[in-house]
Coordinates of C-alpha atoms in Angstrom, one line a residue:
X1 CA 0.0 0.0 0.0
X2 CA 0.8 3.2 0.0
X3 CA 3.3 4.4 2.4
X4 CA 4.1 8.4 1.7
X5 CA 2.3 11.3 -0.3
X6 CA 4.6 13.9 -2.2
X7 CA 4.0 17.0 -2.4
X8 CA 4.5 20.3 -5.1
X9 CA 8.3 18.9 -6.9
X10 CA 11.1 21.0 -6.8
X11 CA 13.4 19.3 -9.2
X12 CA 13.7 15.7 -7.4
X13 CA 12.7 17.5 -4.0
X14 CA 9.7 16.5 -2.6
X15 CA 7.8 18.2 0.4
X16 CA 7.0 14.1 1.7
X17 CA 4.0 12.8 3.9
X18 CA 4.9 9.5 5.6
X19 CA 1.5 7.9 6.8
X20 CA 2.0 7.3 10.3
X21 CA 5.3 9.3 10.4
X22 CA 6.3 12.8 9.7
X23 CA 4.2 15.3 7.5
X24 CA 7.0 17.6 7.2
X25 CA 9.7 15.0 5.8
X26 CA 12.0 16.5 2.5
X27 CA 13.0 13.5 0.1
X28 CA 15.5 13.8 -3.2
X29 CA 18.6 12.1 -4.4
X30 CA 21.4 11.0 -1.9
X31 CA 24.7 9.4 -2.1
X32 CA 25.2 5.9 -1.4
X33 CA 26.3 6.2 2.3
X34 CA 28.3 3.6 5.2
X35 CA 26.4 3.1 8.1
X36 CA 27.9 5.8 10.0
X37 CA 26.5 8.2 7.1
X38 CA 30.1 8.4 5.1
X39 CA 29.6 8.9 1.2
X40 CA 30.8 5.9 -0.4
X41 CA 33.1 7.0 -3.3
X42 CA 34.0 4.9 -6.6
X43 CA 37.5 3.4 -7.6
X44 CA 37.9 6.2 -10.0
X45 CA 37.5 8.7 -7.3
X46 CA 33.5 10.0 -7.7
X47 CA 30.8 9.2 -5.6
X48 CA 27.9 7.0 -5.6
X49 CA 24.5 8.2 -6.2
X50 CA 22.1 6.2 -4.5
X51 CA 19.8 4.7 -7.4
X52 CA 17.0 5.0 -4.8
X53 CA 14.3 8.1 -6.4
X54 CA 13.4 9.7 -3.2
X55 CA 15.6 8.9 0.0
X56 CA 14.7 10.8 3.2
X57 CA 17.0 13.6 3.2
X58 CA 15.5 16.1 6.0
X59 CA 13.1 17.3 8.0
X60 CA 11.9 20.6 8.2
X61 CA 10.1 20.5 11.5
X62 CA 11.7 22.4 14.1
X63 CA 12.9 20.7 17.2
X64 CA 12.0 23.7 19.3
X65 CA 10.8 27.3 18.3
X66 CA 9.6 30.6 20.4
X67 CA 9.3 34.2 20.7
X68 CA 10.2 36.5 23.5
X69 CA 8.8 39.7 24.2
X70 CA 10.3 42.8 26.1
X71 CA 9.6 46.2 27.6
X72 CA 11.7 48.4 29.0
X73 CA 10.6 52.1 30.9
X74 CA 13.0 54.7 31.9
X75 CA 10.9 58.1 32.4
X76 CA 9.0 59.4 29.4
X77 CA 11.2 57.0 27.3
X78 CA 9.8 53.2 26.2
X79 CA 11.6 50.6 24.4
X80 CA 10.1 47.5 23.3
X81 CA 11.3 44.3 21.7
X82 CA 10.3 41.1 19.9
X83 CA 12.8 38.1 19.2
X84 CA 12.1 35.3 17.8
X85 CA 13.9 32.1 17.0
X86 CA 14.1 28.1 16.7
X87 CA 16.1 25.4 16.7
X88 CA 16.9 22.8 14.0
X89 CA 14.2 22.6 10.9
X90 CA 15.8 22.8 7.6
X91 CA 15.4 24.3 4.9
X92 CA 16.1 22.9 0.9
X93 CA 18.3 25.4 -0.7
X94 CA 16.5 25.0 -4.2
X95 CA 17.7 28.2 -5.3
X96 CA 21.8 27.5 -4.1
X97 CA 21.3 24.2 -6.4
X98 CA 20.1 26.3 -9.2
X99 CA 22.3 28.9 -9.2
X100 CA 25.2 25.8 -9.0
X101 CA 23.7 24.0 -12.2
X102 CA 23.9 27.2 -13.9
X103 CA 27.5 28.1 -13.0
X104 CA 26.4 31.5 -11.5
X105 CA 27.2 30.5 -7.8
X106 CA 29.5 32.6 -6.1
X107 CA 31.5 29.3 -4.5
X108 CA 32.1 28.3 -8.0
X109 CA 34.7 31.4 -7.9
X110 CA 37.3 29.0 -5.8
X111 CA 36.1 25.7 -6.8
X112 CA 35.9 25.5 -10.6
X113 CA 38.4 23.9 -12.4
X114 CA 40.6 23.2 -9.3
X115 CA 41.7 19.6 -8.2
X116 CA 40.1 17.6 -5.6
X117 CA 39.4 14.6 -3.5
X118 CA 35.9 14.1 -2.7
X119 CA 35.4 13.6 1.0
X120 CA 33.7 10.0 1.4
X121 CA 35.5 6.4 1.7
X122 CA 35.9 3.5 -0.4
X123 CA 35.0 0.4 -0.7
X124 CA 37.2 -2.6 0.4
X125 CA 35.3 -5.4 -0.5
X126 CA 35.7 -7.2 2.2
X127 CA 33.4 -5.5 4.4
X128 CA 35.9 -2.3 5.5
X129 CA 36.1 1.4 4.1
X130 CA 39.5 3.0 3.5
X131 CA 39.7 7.0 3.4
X132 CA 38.9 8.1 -0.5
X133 CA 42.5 9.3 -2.1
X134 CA 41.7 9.3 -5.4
X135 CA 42.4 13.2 -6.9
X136 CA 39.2 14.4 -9.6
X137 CA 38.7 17.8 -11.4
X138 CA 36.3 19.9 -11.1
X139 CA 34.9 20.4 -14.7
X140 CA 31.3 21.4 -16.0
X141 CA 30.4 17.8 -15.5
X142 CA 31.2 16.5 -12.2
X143 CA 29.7 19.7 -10.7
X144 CA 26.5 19.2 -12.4
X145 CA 26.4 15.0 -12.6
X146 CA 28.0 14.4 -9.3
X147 CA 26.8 17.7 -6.7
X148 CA 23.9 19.9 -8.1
X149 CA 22.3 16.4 -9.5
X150 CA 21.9 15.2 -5.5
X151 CA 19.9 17.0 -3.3
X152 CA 21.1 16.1 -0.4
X153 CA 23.5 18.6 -0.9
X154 CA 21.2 21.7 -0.3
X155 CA 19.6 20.5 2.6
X156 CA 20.9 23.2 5.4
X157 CA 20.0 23.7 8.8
X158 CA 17.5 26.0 9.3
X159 CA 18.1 27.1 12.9
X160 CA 17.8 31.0 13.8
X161 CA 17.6 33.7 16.5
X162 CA 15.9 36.9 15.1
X163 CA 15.2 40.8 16.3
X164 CA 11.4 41.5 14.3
X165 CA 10.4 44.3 16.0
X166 CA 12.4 47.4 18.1
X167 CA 10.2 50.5 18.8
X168 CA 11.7 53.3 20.9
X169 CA 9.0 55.9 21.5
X170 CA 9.4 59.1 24.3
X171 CA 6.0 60.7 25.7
X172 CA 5.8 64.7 25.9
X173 CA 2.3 64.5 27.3
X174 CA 3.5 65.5 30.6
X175 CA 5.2 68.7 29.0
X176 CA 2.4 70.1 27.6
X177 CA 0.8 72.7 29.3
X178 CA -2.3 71.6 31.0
X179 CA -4.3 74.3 29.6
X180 CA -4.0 72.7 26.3
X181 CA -6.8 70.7 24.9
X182 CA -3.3 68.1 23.8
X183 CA -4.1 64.9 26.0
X184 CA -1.3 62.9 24.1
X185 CA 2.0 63.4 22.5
X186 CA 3.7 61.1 21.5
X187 CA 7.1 59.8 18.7
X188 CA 8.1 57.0 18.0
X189 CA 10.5 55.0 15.8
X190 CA 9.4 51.2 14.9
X191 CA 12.6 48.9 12.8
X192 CA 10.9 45.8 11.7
X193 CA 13.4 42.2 10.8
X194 CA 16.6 44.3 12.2
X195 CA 19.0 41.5 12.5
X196 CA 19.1 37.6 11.7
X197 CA 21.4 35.4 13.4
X198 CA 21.5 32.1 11.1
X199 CA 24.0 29.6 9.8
X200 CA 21.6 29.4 7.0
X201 CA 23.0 30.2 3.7
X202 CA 20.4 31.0 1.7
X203 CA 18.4 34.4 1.6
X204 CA 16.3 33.5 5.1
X205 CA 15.7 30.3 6.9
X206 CA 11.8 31.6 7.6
X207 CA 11.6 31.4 3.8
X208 CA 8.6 29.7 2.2
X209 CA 8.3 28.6 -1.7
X210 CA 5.1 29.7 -1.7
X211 CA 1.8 30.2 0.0
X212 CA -1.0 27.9 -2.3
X213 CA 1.6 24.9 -2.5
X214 CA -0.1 21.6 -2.4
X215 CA 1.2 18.7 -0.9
X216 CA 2.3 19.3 2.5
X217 CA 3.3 22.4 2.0
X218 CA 6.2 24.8 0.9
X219 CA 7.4 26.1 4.4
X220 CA 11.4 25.0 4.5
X221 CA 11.4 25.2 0.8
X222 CA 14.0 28.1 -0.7
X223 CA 13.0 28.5 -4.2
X224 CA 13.8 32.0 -5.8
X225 CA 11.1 33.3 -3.0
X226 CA 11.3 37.0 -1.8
X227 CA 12.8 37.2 1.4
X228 CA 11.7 39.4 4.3
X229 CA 12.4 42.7 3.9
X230 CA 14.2 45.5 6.8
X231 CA 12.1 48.7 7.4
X232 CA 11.5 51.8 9.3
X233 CA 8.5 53.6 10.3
X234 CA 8.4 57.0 12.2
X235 CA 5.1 57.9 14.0
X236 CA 3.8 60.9 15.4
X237 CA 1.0 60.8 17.9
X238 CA -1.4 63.1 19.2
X239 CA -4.6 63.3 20.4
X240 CA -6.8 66.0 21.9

């Protein structure tokens, strides 16, 4: 019977359902791995892609997330705060891997062309691994056959602390002269997604592919989506 539903495809990503398991699973391509997770690599010095269509490749349920609110009073000055953050989740880098199939990464400035042995063991045949020695280039091909090609490689953790609101207001209400008909006077200045603390290295781990996905859903899916933007607001307040 049927043991997972896929959702919206992003290449050979899928958004994955398991029935009876998670509904925020992210399946693609994967290397053929050891036990202990170690990419097996061939004689002639590439790794193995796991024939397998969709392994399970991540999750992008959070292990723990929360926001924290803050005021803080000193005379007719206020400052409030909202943070927000979680821990684990990721998040499939669709639009890294695109921008690495069409040679328009920026990490393609150190790597291309250059000489390199793939991290990963090999195969004894006798039951053991032996560290992978074997030296390959970097060309057009083993980029796009051998690391864009497997998804695996775009699936980052989507951990993040984040400041989304700062407002610093001051009150002249009690300067005004009580004869006035002025019952409130106010400023204030409001900065909204200030600062992101991430090891995320896409545009934002919040980011979501897009809202009217189907499947089971888009949210941990970085696919040319527009990330949150930083503003200001200034506000002046008065009321008779």
């Amino acid at each position: 019977g049927m043991t997972e539903i896929q959702g919206t495809q992003y290449g050979d990503i899928f958004p994955t359902s398991f029935l009876g398991g998670s509904t925020t699973a992210i399946t693609g391509k994967d290397y053929l791995r050891t036990e202990d997770g170690e990419v097996i690599i061939g004689e002639d010095g590439y790794p193995k892609i796991n024939p397998t269509k969709s392994a399970l490749i991540g999750n992008r349920e959070p292990l723990f997330q929360a926001g924290i609110s803050t005021t803080f009073r000193y005379k007719n000055f206020k400052i409030s705060a909202l943070f927000d953050g979680r821990l684990g989740g990721d998040v499939a880098n669709i639009t890294a891997r695109s921008l690495w199939s069409n040679g328009m990464h920026k990490a393609l400035e150190q790597y291309r062309g250059r000489q390199v042995v793939w991290e990963g063991v090999v195969d004894n045949g006798d039951g053991t691994y032996s560290p992978n020695t074997t030296p390959i280039v970097l060309d057009y091909s083993t980029i796009t056959n051998y690391y864009s090609a497997v998804s695996s490689n775009f699936i980052e953790d989507g951990s993040y602390i984040s400041l989304r609101h700062l407002t610093l207001s001051y009150d002249f209400t009690s300067l005004v002269n009580k004869r006035s008909p002025i019952t409130n006077l106010s400023v204030s200045l409001t900065g909204t997604n200030l600062f992101i603390l991430t090891k995320y290295t896409g545009s934002n781990p919040m980011i979501n592919a897009s809202s009217d996905a189907g499947g089971t859903g888009s949210g941990g899916i970085d696919n040319y989506a527009v990330p949150t933007t930083r503003g200001f607001n200034f506000s002046f307040n008065i009321g008779f």
